[in-house]
């Protein structure tokens, strides 16, 4: 009678994000909550009045249970009116949607188990985290467990194995399943083509049920700022079982263009509708003349192998040269790869030249051999936000190859970092860590990456296990550091996770520093430059002591998700941390959530609007944040590629002064952040915090800028004249502009 369906309608399709639920859906935004575990908590009659009330859309760490990992229960009390069933066309199945659960759940409806996703530590086979899966359980409307016109108790036993815990990343609800749930209307980002001021896109209406679909599809292309219709089209649809209909549109390639569609099913008159802001490109195509995009400084330890590929655009083939290189270091003229070993400490001023058949570009480049690494924020890719623990050598190589083929390497994107999920559960007899069946040969992978000018990153935990339940480095730190060095690792993300079990609620600052200092000592012994990233979510103000353990960056927050709420609270929440960022020590507000993400399941286009994505990249560059792309690069669409290859925007992140922007204006609707740049100029981010269009006139004078200073739009790579000519800015919802102010 009870049927468990895991994430049947994953709702990552653009159409279903907002309208998957029935119009009479009942949202379950609050629950009674307690930590611990007791089977009696599944019984409907249990008295939970003394429990705490939590929001279901946010992890419990954000709601007063800061550092709790382990079992917990939610109890949701919901009155289910019989009108929910009566108003439905198909009246047979109740759907319980619980969004994501960190990490495992077992769910009961009035004491009857209706579903389970993942495995608890005491289950046969052990703990399996399934936080990337959305939970959707279906219950027959006739089932005795459903009490119509009465209060029902939904009890959810949850286990959090590390990181954050609880129901999150979505709005849980109950409703009735309808035929229109079998219909998906999608506009795939990969299918959008840009041609200067126009874009062509494809809308696909597909039927995943084995019944016919009849209805009318109305589509409009809208000018959102002017509230006008650009074009509209109606179509009568008769879609066969498991078939689809496809429509093409040509639209303007500029901000503020929206598409809206609504499908009305014949007979039931049920409507599925959706409105989307269309992605638009701002980054101009690179010139044919060479341009050097690499940061102008490289920090390294004397005695360690050097690997640095000059990032440059321009008509291929490009030739590379460098004068003033320290002894022991050479450049490959055809690849731009600098290799060798610097033996003596010191600062070596180098001039790089990149040339092609049309001309040449030159740039001063300082090689600083000394104690510091990462003199500009690391840029690259990390497997977590797309592949989660399903990462494999093949997937890593595919993204690395795509990073090269799609030209991202020419803009300085270099690190290829494997996150959690690569370790075998047991160590070798000599106690070295061994990769699991998904990664047969780490050294070969490292060599493969290095031969292409890329760097190799890896992940571990100071605890016995990582957050995903894989083997950690506890008590094997030195062995692991030397194994990483032998594999050619260039970057280590070291994630607290199960170190809780070792720290055992000891809140002394030294307890938080200790595991990071043990790995620091182990890394210092290696003859290899391994950038050290602390991942412990900002506990005990890590920014104040991260440099003490020779870390080059530290996560300042809990995990990011691809929503405005998550990225804006993390990004705009960095304001007070600006004194702690600088060359060789960066605040890390987490990996980027653009492109196709999904944490190993339900890979879906980011749920950020295009304007929010411009804001995301602009803010991360102003913050001097490490830039780690978190999407599947082999599926990189034209919009996201354009977003990640703007040399003037990325130069703001990679500025050698390394200062983090300060927030200069903050009110309900607007924020202005200003970053000091090495050339005496400034980068300015103006952000619309509202969900509507907003006009902003910058208070130039109050900000201390002179009327004659020259202003440039960094995204469009265009001059706007001087401060006194900059017009009032019209910013889209959650949108922004990124300006560069010249020093004179
Ligand atoms: C934690 C980290 C994430 C990721 C996962 C891996 O949640 O914050 O960035 O590394 O662990 O399990």
XYZ file of C-alpha atoms and ligand atoms in Angstrom:
756
model
C 0.000 0.000 0.000
C 2.846 2.388 0.754
C 5.136 3.251 -2.020
C 8.532 4.863 -1.692
C 9.681 6.954 -4.594
C 12.943 8.816 -4.259
C 13.044 12.088 -6.105
C 10.752 11.046 -8.941
C 10.213 14.602 -10.069
C 13.541 15.985 -9.180
C 12.264 19.488 -9.875
C 15.593 20.646 -11.128
C 14.067 21.202 -14.515
C 13.566 24.899 -14.899
C 9.819 24.511 -15.190
C 9.229 22.535 -12.116
C 11.279 24.570 -9.650
C 8.397 26.715 -8.497
C 5.248 24.996 -9.685
C 5.686 21.270 -9.146
C 3.284 21.238 -6.282
C -0.487 21.203 -6.611
C -2.151 24.594 -6.217
C -3.683 23.438 -2.918
C -0.342 22.256 -1.522
C 0.146 22.640 2.227
C 3.600 23.915 3.155
C 5.305 22.399 6.166
C 7.522 25.252 7.242
C 7.771 24.502 10.983
C 8.459 21.390 13.040
C 9.036 20.355 16.636
C 12.648 19.281 16.990
C 14.959 17.499 19.376
C 18.397 15.948 19.190
C 18.859 12.288 20.182
C 16.951 9.173 19.169
C 13.992 7.241 20.585
C 11.640 5.003 18.540
C 8.714 6.324 20.611
C 9.119 9.660 18.838
C 7.528 8.202 15.717
C 4.202 7.591 17.560
C 1.480 10.085 16.754
C 0.431 10.308 20.438
C 3.873 11.335 21.745
C 3.825 14.734 23.490
C 6.478 16.950 21.849
C 5.358 20.266 23.355
C 8.624 20.761 25.212
C 10.677 20.354 22.017
C 12.075 23.341 20.208
C 10.269 24.729 17.135
C 12.505 24.893 14.030
C 12.103 26.098 10.441
C 12.290 23.152 8.056
C 14.075 25.005 5.241
C 17.315 25.589 7.152
C 19.875 23.286 8.740
C 19.709 23.045 12.537
C 23.198 24.562 12.874
C 21.645 27.830 11.705
C 18.949 27.566 14.383
C 20.707 27.236 17.727
C 22.308 23.763 17.452
C 25.662 25.116 16.322
C 27.878 22.163 16.635
C 25.558 19.178 16.874
C 26.038 16.083 14.700
C 24.255 12.759 15.203
C 20.600 11.680 15.494
C 17.696 14.104 15.751
C 13.933 14.002 15.166
C 11.494 16.396 13.547
C 7.757 16.135 14.226
C 5.502 18.075 11.897
C 1.856 18.595 12.914
C -0.352 19.192 9.902
C -4.109 19.402 9.456
C -5.012 17.695 6.165
C -8.404 18.878 4.844
C -10.423 16.496 2.688
C -10.748 19.400 0.233
C -7.123 18.667 -0.752
C -8.324 15.358 -2.164
C -11.674 16.609 -3.426
C -10.092 19.473 -5.385
C -7.672 17.083 -7.071
C -8.432 15.540 -10.462
C -6.532 12.329 -9.814
C -7.503 11.607 -6.212
C -5.352 8.617 -5.480
C -1.922 9.629 -4.127
C -0.743 11.992 -1.446
C 2.773 13.315 -1.936
C 5.086 14.203 0.940
C 7.972 16.374 -0.268
C 10.764 16.955 2.263
C 13.379 18.732 0.104
C 16.907 17.577 1.116
C 17.884 15.953 4.390
C 21.397 16.086 5.770
C 22.293 13.179 5.700
C 19.894 10.245 6.254
C 16.162 10.175 7.036
C 13.523 7.626 7.994
C 10.053 9.102 7.678
C 6.768 8.105 9.341
C 3.206 9.232 8.633
C 1.150 8.847 11.805
C 3.592 6.204 13.014
C 3.696 4.243 9.728
C 7.050 4.210 7.921
C 6.664 5.726 4.439
C 10.261 6.058 3.321
C 13.941 6.050 4.065
C 16.857 7.529 2.128
C 20.508 6.738 2.982
C 21.675 4.387 5.760
C 22.280 4.957 9.480
C 25.643 3.992 11.025
C 24.088 0.939 12.742
C 22.444 -0.354 9.515
C 23.968 -3.412 7.852
C 26.664 -2.068 5.533
C 27.121 1.106 7.604
C 26.460 4.781 7.132
C 25.571 6.170 3.693
C 24.962 9.898 3.380
C 22.302 10.864 0.816
C 21.985 14.548 1.404
C 22.002 15.500 -2.284
C 18.816 13.460 -2.903
C 15.464 15.193 -2.636
C 12.949 13.220 -0.571
C 9.567 12.615 -2.144
C 7.401 9.886 -0.627
C 3.970 8.896 -1.960
C 1.114 7.490 0.144
C -2.175 6.049 -1.130
C -4.976 8.504 -0.340
C -7.057 5.561 0.908
C -4.380 4.393 3.380
C -5.536 4.076 6.979
C -2.525 6.112 8.088
C -3.912 9.244 6.418
C -6.383 11.120 8.630
C -8.524 13.419 6.519
C -9.932 16.544 8.216
C -7.722 15.891 11.216
C -4.242 16.541 12.518
C -1.569 14.221 11.121
C 1.915 13.730 12.559
C 4.866 13.373 10.220
C 7.893 12.171 12.214
C 11.306 12.243 10.626
C 14.306 10.541 12.172
C 17.452 12.194 10.846
C 21.120 11.368 11.122
C 23.799 13.981 10.423
C 27.248 12.463 9.892
C 29.186 15.771 9.802
C 28.986 19.237 8.260
C 25.450 20.551 8.565
C 22.321 18.643 9.648
C 18.575 18.430 9.103
C 15.930 19.243 6.510
C 17.141 21.983 4.183
C 17.485 23.397 0.658
C 13.821 23.612 -0.239
C 10.329 24.072 1.138
C 8.669 20.817 2.311
C 4.973 20.382 1.488
C 2.188 17.829 1.033
C -0.185 17.770 -1.910
C -1.924 15.392 -4.329
C -0.213 13.947 -7.396
C -1.712 15.086 -10.704
C -1.305 14.211 -14.361
C 0.518 17.494 -14.964
C 3.323 16.214 -12.713
C 4.289 14.078 -15.708
C 4.879 17.175 -17.812
C 8.246 18.956 -17.869
C 8.796 22.244 -19.672
C 12.504 22.920 -19.914
C 14.881 25.392 -21.468
C 18.337 23.813 -21.348
C 21.173 26.289 -20.849
C 23.404 24.130 -23.118
C 21.021 24.768 -26.031
C 21.166 28.576 -25.859
C 23.322 30.128 -28.608
C 24.558 33.708 -28.462
C 25.314 35.818 -31.482
C 26.222 39.401 -30.513
C 22.936 41.071 -29.574
C 20.719 38.012 -30.147
C 20.253 34.635 -28.502
C 18.373 31.567 -29.716
C 16.813 29.183 -27.265
C 14.837 25.971 -27.277
C 11.835 25.137 -25.122
C 11.068 21.441 -24.740
C 7.729 20.154 -23.451
C 8.101 16.501 -22.489
C 5.656 13.930 -21.196
C 7.102 11.321 -18.812
C 3.760 9.510 -18.220
C 2.275 6.789 -20.390
C -0.866 8.770 -21.148
C -1.627 11.397 -23.843
C -1.352 15.070 -22.985
C -3.594 17.629 -24.655
C -3.525 21.285 -23.943
C -2.524 24.796 -24.952
C 0.921 26.258 -24.417
C 1.130 30.072 -24.265
C 4.620 31.576 -24.414
C 5.657 35.213 -24.054
C 9.030 36.938 -24.310
C 8.871 39.940 -21.983
C 10.794 43.121 -21.350
C 10.821 42.995 -17.556
C 11.986 46.530 -16.843
C 9.515 48.155 -19.252
C 6.710 45.667 -18.473
C 6.218 45.070 -22.211
C 5.755 42.032 -24.428
C 8.485 41.491 -27.038
C 6.835 38.481 -28.769
C 4.242 35.848 -27.951
C 3.219 32.492 -29.361
C 0.368 30.030 -28.643
C 0.449 26.349 -29.601
C -2.076 23.537 -29.301
C -0.282 20.425 -28.053
C -1.127 16.764 -28.377
C 1.847 14.923 -26.898
C 2.061 11.158 -27.145
C 3.048 9.075 -24.100
C 6.764 9.510 -23.291
C 7.171 11.982 -26.170
C 8.009 15.683 -26.462
C 7.380 18.893 -28.445
C 10.128 21.403 -29.179
C 9.912 25.204 -29.802
C 12.633 27.688 -30.829
C 12.815 31.417 -30.035
C 15.130 34.261 -31.010
C 15.407 36.849 -28.235
C 17.484 39.959 -27.481
C 20.787 39.215 -25.696
C 20.563 41.824 -22.947
C 19.568 42.115 -19.277
C 15.899 42.203 -18.355
C 14.460 39.772 -20.910
C 12.121 37.136 -19.514
C 10.294 34.151 -20.908
C 6.977 33.084 -19.445
C 4.999 30.018 -20.366
C 1.802 28.436 -19.208
C 0.363 25.110 -20.215
C -3.357 24.491 -19.660
C -4.345 20.853 -19.792
C -7.489 20.142 -21.796
C -10.238 18.600 -19.690
C -8.844 19.152 -16.203
C -7.905 22.811 -16.946
C -4.938 22.326 -14.625
C -2.258 24.891 -15.388
C 1.513 24.620 -15.201
C 3.245 27.949 -15.521
C 6.653 29.483 -15.033
C 8.604 32.677 -15.618
C 12.361 32.800 -16.143
C 14.879 35.573 -16.553
C 16.862 34.721 -19.665
C 20.617 34.383 -19.369
C 22.522 37.093 -21.272
C 26.228 37.493 -21.949
C 28.214 40.580 -20.950
C 31.829 39.517 -21.515
C 33.044 40.623 -24.967
C 34.924 38.070 -27.100
C 38.669 38.209 -26.487
C 40.787 40.107 -29.011
C 43.037 38.311 -31.504
C 46.017 40.283 -30.198
C 47.693 38.499 -27.256
C 46.617 39.428 -23.756
C 48.223 38.051 -20.570
C 45.651 37.063 -17.963
C 47.869 35.473 -15.301
C 48.254 37.119 -11.927
C 51.388 39.261 -11.843
C 53.009 37.406 -8.940
C 53.930 33.834 -7.986
C 54.905 32.753 -4.463
C 56.900 29.559 -3.956
C 59.201 27.801 -1.521
C 62.854 27.553 -2.547
C 63.730 23.935 -3.312
C 60.193 22.883 -4.358
C 59.369 22.004 -7.963
C 57.899 24.965 -9.841
C 54.865 24.571 -12.097
C 53.211 27.640 -13.514
C 51.427 28.022 -16.814
C 51.091 31.518 -18.214
C 47.444 32.229 -18.929
C 46.942 34.202 -22.119
C 44.353 34.724 -24.847
C 44.799 35.747 -28.465
C 44.840 34.099 -31.852
C 46.612 30.734 -31.606
C 49.418 29.716 -31.895
C 50.895 31.793 -29.081
C 54.623 31.933 -28.265
C 55.833 32.547 -24.737
C 59.084 34.058 -23.458
C 60.312 35.303 -20.080
C 63.346 37.382 -19.175
C 64.855 37.604 -15.682
C 63.878 34.063 -14.611
C 65.846 32.863 -11.557
C 68.586 30.272 -12.119
C 67.190 26.744 -12.363
C 63.904 27.825 -13.922
C 62.920 27.662 -17.602
C 59.936 28.480 -19.761
C 58.573 26.284 -22.547
C 58.082 28.712 -25.474
C 55.211 26.749 -27.007
C 53.116 25.987 -23.891
C 54.010 28.876 -21.578
C 54.783 26.434 -18.777
C 57.441 27.567 -16.315
C 59.249 24.704 -14.579
C 62.385 23.920 -12.576
C 63.477 24.685 -9.022
C 64.436 28.013 -7.435
C 67.225 27.363 -4.979
C 67.664 30.752 -3.321
C 65.087 32.852 -1.513
C 64.438 36.246 -3.026
C 62.240 38.295 -5.246
C 62.860 37.860 -8.978
C 61.358 40.477 -11.307
C 60.519 38.758 -14.582
C 59.071 40.152 -17.798
C 56.750 37.804 -19.684
C 56.134 38.197 -23.388
C 53.356 36.440 -25.276
C 53.291 36.891 -29.040
C 51.435 35.723 -32.123
C 51.262 36.627 -35.809
C 49.482 39.908 -34.960
C 51.638 41.308 -32.173
C 52.698 40.829 -28.577
C 51.790 41.515 -24.958
C 54.168 42.047 -22.059
C 53.701 41.916 -18.317
C 55.862 42.305 -15.213
C 55.723 39.123 -13.192
C 57.319 38.763 -9.791
C 58.536 35.373 -8.618
C 58.853 35.487 -4.852
C 60.795 32.550 -3.408
C 60.258 32.514 0.326
C 57.854 31.363 3.002
C 54.562 32.321 1.332
C 52.382 30.555 -1.261
C 49.142 31.628 -2.981
C 50.039 35.300 -3.234
C 46.790 35.706 -5.174
C 43.659 33.618 -4.439
C 43.773 30.085 -5.930
C 41.581 29.620 -9.019
C 40.327 26.295 -10.311
C 37.706 23.587 -9.971
C 36.525 21.319 -7.151
C 34.480 18.152 -7.571
C 32.124 18.543 -4.591
C 29.302 20.812 -5.773
C 28.717 18.683 -8.852
C 29.823 15.139 -8.090
C 29.654 14.868 -4.283
C 30.974 11.479 -3.195
C 30.274 10.066 -6.681
C 33.486 11.643 -7.926
C 35.809 9.433 -9.998
C 39.096 9.803 -11.891
C 37.142 9.842 -15.175
C 34.896 12.662 -14.045
C 37.873 14.662 -12.764
C 39.744 14.195 -16.046
C 36.655 15.136 -18.054
C 36.316 18.409 -16.182
C 40.061 19.069 -16.412
C 40.016 18.424 -20.165
C 36.959 20.664 -20.560
C 38.710 23.410 -18.583
C 41.467 23.271 -21.215
C 39.295 22.734 -24.299
C 36.846 25.485 -23.390
C 39.732 27.879 -22.817
C 39.260 28.485 -19.068
C 42.922 27.666 -18.521
C 43.739 30.763 -20.608
C 42.196 32.901 -17.856
C 44.157 31.382 -14.956
C 41.780 28.590 -13.858
C 44.339 25.999 -12.794
C 43.612 23.881 -9.710
C 41.730 20.601 -10.202
C 40.711 19.553 -6.701
C 39.241 16.185 -5.774
C 36.943 16.570 -2.773
C 35.504 13.826 -0.565
C 34.957 10.258 -1.779
C 38.330 9.070 -3.145
C 39.641 7.022 -0.190
C 39.506 3.258 0.414
C 38.097 2.344 3.856
C 41.318 0.683 5.048
C 44.943 1.706 4.863
C 47.707 -0.392 3.265
C 49.935 -2.483 5.546
C 52.482 0.356 5.643
C 49.570 2.560 6.851
C 49.452 4.665 3.693
C 46.073 5.852 2.438
C 44.906 4.119 -0.737
C 42.514 5.451 -3.368
C 39.310 3.459 -3.906
C 38.216 1.693 -7.095
C 37.201 5.025 -8.692
C 40.819 6.281 -8.669
C 43.234 3.560 -9.621
C 46.443 5.615 -9.819
C 46.716 8.987 -8.120
C 50.315 9.571 -9.145
C 49.417 9.028 -12.793
C 46.502 11.451 -12.403
C 48.835 14.050 -10.889
C 51.315 13.614 -13.747
C 48.514 13.848 -16.310
C 47.308 17.146 -14.781
C 50.792 18.622 -14.451
C 51.702 17.808 -18.031
C 48.796 20.028 -19.071
C 49.794 22.942 -16.828
C 47.137 22.141 -14.217
C 47.539 21.675 -10.452
C 46.302 18.769 -8.384
C 44.225 19.175 -5.221
C 43.017 16.603 -2.690
C 40.786 16.404 0.384
C 41.000 14.824 3.845
C 39.918 15.293 7.461
C 41.884 15.535 10.706
C 39.287 13.168 12.185
C 39.112 9.389 11.685
C 36.474 9.901 8.950
C 35.595 12.608 6.463
C 32.140 14.219 6.364
C 31.085 11.680 3.720
C 32.250 8.796 5.960
C 35.538 8.112 4.091
C 38.897 7.556 5.729
C 40.426 10.612 7.435
C 44.022 11.392 8.396
C 43.727 11.118 12.214
C 47.001 9.718 13.619
C 48.379 9.262 10.065
C 49.008 12.893 9.229
C 52.678 12.590 8.390
C 52.164 9.468 6.319
C 49.363 11.167 4.385
C 51.320 14.356 3.777
C 54.221 12.363 2.336
C 51.839 10.257 0.223
C 50.253 13.432 -1.174
C 53.683 14.871 -1.954
C 54.678 11.653 -3.748
C 51.490 11.812 -5.826
C 52.300 15.410 -6.816
C 49.518 17.055 -4.832
C 49.521 20.877 -4.891
C 46.524 21.687 -2.653
C 44.949 20.102 0.438
C 41.454 20.865 1.733
C 41.401 19.647 5.338
C 37.872 19.274 6.671
C 37.069 19.063 10.420
C 34.108 16.552 10.142
C 34.535 13.683 12.625
C 37.252 15.470 14.570
C 34.309 16.334 16.845
C 34.695 12.829 18.272
C 38.269 13.629 19.241
C 37.604 17.158 20.479
C 34.651 15.913 22.584
C 33.028 19.264 23.336
C 36.315 20.708 24.555
C 35.872 24.347 23.622
C 39.443 25.508 24.305
C 40.895 27.393 21.350
C 43.951 25.142 21.386
C 41.690 22.125 20.729
C 40.476 23.751 17.506
C 43.974 24.689 16.388
C 45.675 21.410 17.284
C 44.607 19.117 14.394
C 45.421 21.828 11.847
C 48.820 22.421 13.370
C 49.653 18.681 13.267
C 48.963 18.557 9.520
C 50.823 21.848 9.085
C 53.967 20.305 10.549
C 53.574 17.274 8.302
C 53.155 19.467 5.203
C 56.140 21.646 6.111
C 58.335 18.544 5.944
C 57.492 17.918 2.278
C 59.657 19.260 -0.522
C 56.558 20.393 -2.346
C 54.390 23.508 -2.349
C 51.032 22.310 -1.046
C 48.455 25.061 -0.591
C 46.677 24.387 2.716
C 42.938 25.123 2.979
C 41.258 24.804 6.384
C 37.656 23.701 6.204
C 35.988 23.969 9.600
C 33.183 26.380 8.760
C 34.678 29.393 10.587
C 34.690 27.886 14.081
C 36.546 29.882 16.734
C 37.239 32.708 14.277
C 39.602 30.650 12.159
C 40.578 33.833 10.255
C 42.391 34.983 13.422
C 44.681 31.937 13.675
C 44.683 30.251 10.231
C 47.972 31.926 9.262
C 49.548 30.619 12.458
C 49.216 27.046 11.063
C 50.515 28.254 7.662
C 47.137 27.924 5.939
C 46.686 29.900 2.742
C 42.880 29.983 3.037
C 40.128 29.055 5.455
C 36.430 28.451 5.021
C 34.535 31.104 6.901
C 31.052 29.539 6.786
C 28.922 26.426 6.565
C 28.357 24.869 3.127
C 26.994 26.973 0.308
C 23.884 25.986 -1.702
C 22.673 27.262 -5.041
C 20.078 29.681 -3.683
C 20.058 33.461 -3.267
C 19.406 33.024 0.443
C 22.478 30.829 0.916
C 24.999 32.636 -1.270
C 23.897 36.158 -0.327
C 23.975 35.485 3.408
C 27.435 33.922 3.036
C 28.837 36.463 0.575
C 27.464 39.673 2.077
C 28.181 38.210 5.536
C 31.950 38.498 4.929
C 32.083 42.248 5.573
C 33.814 42.201 8.943
C 36.502 39.782 7.775
C 38.350 42.166 5.440
C 41.323 42.727 7.785
C 42.199 39.015 7.621
C 42.613 38.668 3.840
C 45.858 39.372 2.044
C 48.554 37.793 -0.137
C 49.045 34.214 1.074
C 46.036 34.179 3.454
C 42.488 34.331 2.137
C 38.975 34.112 3.570
C 37.120 31.358 1.716
C 33.342 31.855 1.441
C 33.068 28.427 -0.258
C 32.993 27.148 -3.808
C 31.019 28.734 -6.621
C 27.523 27.615 -7.455
C 27.238 28.456 -11.151
C 26.661 26.024 -14.028
C 25.352 22.504 -13.431
C 25.583 21.500 -9.779
C 23.963 18.727 -7.751
C 26.352 17.187 -5.197
C 26.335 13.831 -6.953
C 22.635 13.463 -7.701
C 20.060 15.361 -9.718
C 22.668 17.459 -11.541
C 20.699 20.597 -12.353
C 21.312 24.141 -13.596
C 22.084 26.432 -10.661
C 18.940 27.883 -9.163
C 20.510 31.363 -9.141
C 19.070 33.717 -11.742
C 21.519 35.089 -14.324
C 21.614 38.421 -12.452
C 22.338 36.618 -9.181
C 25.182 34.785 -10.915
C 26.741 38.067 -12.068
C 26.402 39.255 -8.465
C 27.995 36.032 -7.199
C 31.092 36.304 -9.411
C 31.421 40.075 -8.823
C 31.173 39.671 -5.053
C 33.655 36.774 -4.886
C 36.171 38.842 -6.921
C 35.681 41.879 -4.669
C 36.193 39.635 -1.634
C 39.508 38.328 -3.045
C 37.986 34.894 -2.524
C 39.548 31.695 -3.814
C 37.603 30.971 -7.013
C 36.731 27.291 -7.240
C 34.178 26.407 -9.879
C 31.813 23.723 -8.593
C 30.043 22.629 -11.756
C 30.399 19.830 -14.286
C 32.735 21.534 -16.763
C 32.117 18.916 -19.429
C 28.550 20.332 -19.629
C 29.605 23.983 -19.480
C 27.056 26.122 -21.346
C 27.857 29.279 -23.279
C 26.426 31.642 -20.643
C 28.444 30.120 -17.776
C 31.597 30.043 -19.879
C 31.111 33.705 -20.681
C 30.566 34.412 -16.956
C 33.837 32.711 -16.005
C 36.104 34.149 -18.679
C 36.005 37.886 -18.157
C 39.640 38.949 -17.860
C 38.870 42.380 -16.351
C 36.560 40.902 -13.710
C 38.978 38.103 -12.791
C 41.842 40.635 -12.608
C 39.966 42.240 -9.693
C 40.116 38.943 -7.792
C 43.750 38.351 -8.751
C 44.924 41.876 -7.948
C 48.349 41.628 -6.313
C 47.534 44.004 -3.451
C 45.239 41.248 -2.193
C 42.947 43.485 -0.195
C 39.338 42.422 0.487
C 36.571 44.895 -0.364
C 34.921 46.863 2.423
C 31.210 47.536 2.588
C 30.743 51.308 2.321
C 26.952 51.565 1.915
C 24.358 49.258 3.393
C 20.641 49.887 3.443
C 17.537 47.778 2.806
C 17.818 48.050 -0.949
C 21.474 48.676 -1.820
C 24.989 47.740 -0.839
C 28.199 49.267 -2.177
C 31.518 47.498 -1.654
C 34.883 49.063 -2.507
C 38.160 47.219 -3.029
C 41.512 48.978 -3.159
C 43.649 47.842 -6.135
C 47.414 47.698 -6.541
C 47.494 50.363 -9.297
C 45.907 52.930 -6.974
C 42.476 52.405 -8.546
C 39.419 50.889 -6.939
C 36.891 48.212 -7.795
C 33.333 49.071 -6.812
C 30.420 46.656 -6.559
C 26.924 48.130 -6.442
C 24.324 45.538 -5.443
C 20.546 45.575 -5.597
C 19.417 43.554 -2.580
C 15.725 43.671 -3.519
C 13.701 41.319 -5.663
C 12.531 44.159 -7.933
C 14.189 46.577 -10.378
C 15.928 49.405 -8.568
C 17.458 52.750 -9.604
C 20.669 53.657 -7.809
C 22.645 56.890 -7.949
C 26.053 56.373 -6.407
C 27.011 58.766 -3.596
C 30.396 59.397 -5.263
C 31.242 62.367 -3.070
C 30.453 60.622 0.199
C 32.541 57.701 -1.018
C 35.438 60.136 -1.442
C 35.754 59.864 -5.244
C 36.643 62.847 -7.416
C 34.372 63.965 -10.259
C 37.171 63.627 -12.790
C 38.097 60.039 -11.981
C 37.639 57.663 -14.903
C 35.129 54.823 -14.529
C 34.987 51.536 -16.406
C 32.265 48.888 -16.512
C 34.323 45.747 -15.752
C 31.849 43.194 -17.148
C 31.277 45.051 -20.428
C 34.959 46.124 -20.533
C 33.796 49.584 -21.538
C 34.612 53.087 -20.386
C 31.755 55.043 -18.788
C 33.659 58.373 -18.900
C 34.339 60.161 -15.631
C 32.508 59.961 -12.312
C 30.459 63.054 -13.094
C 28.979 61.452 -16.252
C 27.918 58.117 -14.783
C 24.132 57.997 -15.074
C 21.717 56.615 -12.528
C 22.104 52.827 -12.629
C 19.151 50.535 -13.238
C 19.834 47.267 -11.441
C 17.791 44.104 -11.998
C 16.471 42.045 -9.057
C 19.469 40.875 -6.948
C 21.639 42.273 -9.770
C 24.737 44.434 -9.651
C 27.327 46.433 -11.540
C 31.046 46.068 -11.114
C 32.980 49.257 -11.807
C 36.650 50.049 -11.923
C 37.718 53.510 -10.897
C 41.086 54.774 -12.175
C 43.523 56.188 -9.641
C 43.870 59.644 -11.228
C 31.815 19.355 4.206
C 32.491 20.507 3.460
C 32.116 20.431 1.989
C 32.567 19.106 1.412
C 31.954 17.961 2.220
C 32.540 16.625 1.828
O 30.444 19.472 4.204
O 32.123 21.730 4.013
O 32.717 21.514 1.269
O 33.959 19.048 1.400
O 32.191 18.123 3.616
O 31.948 15.585 2.548
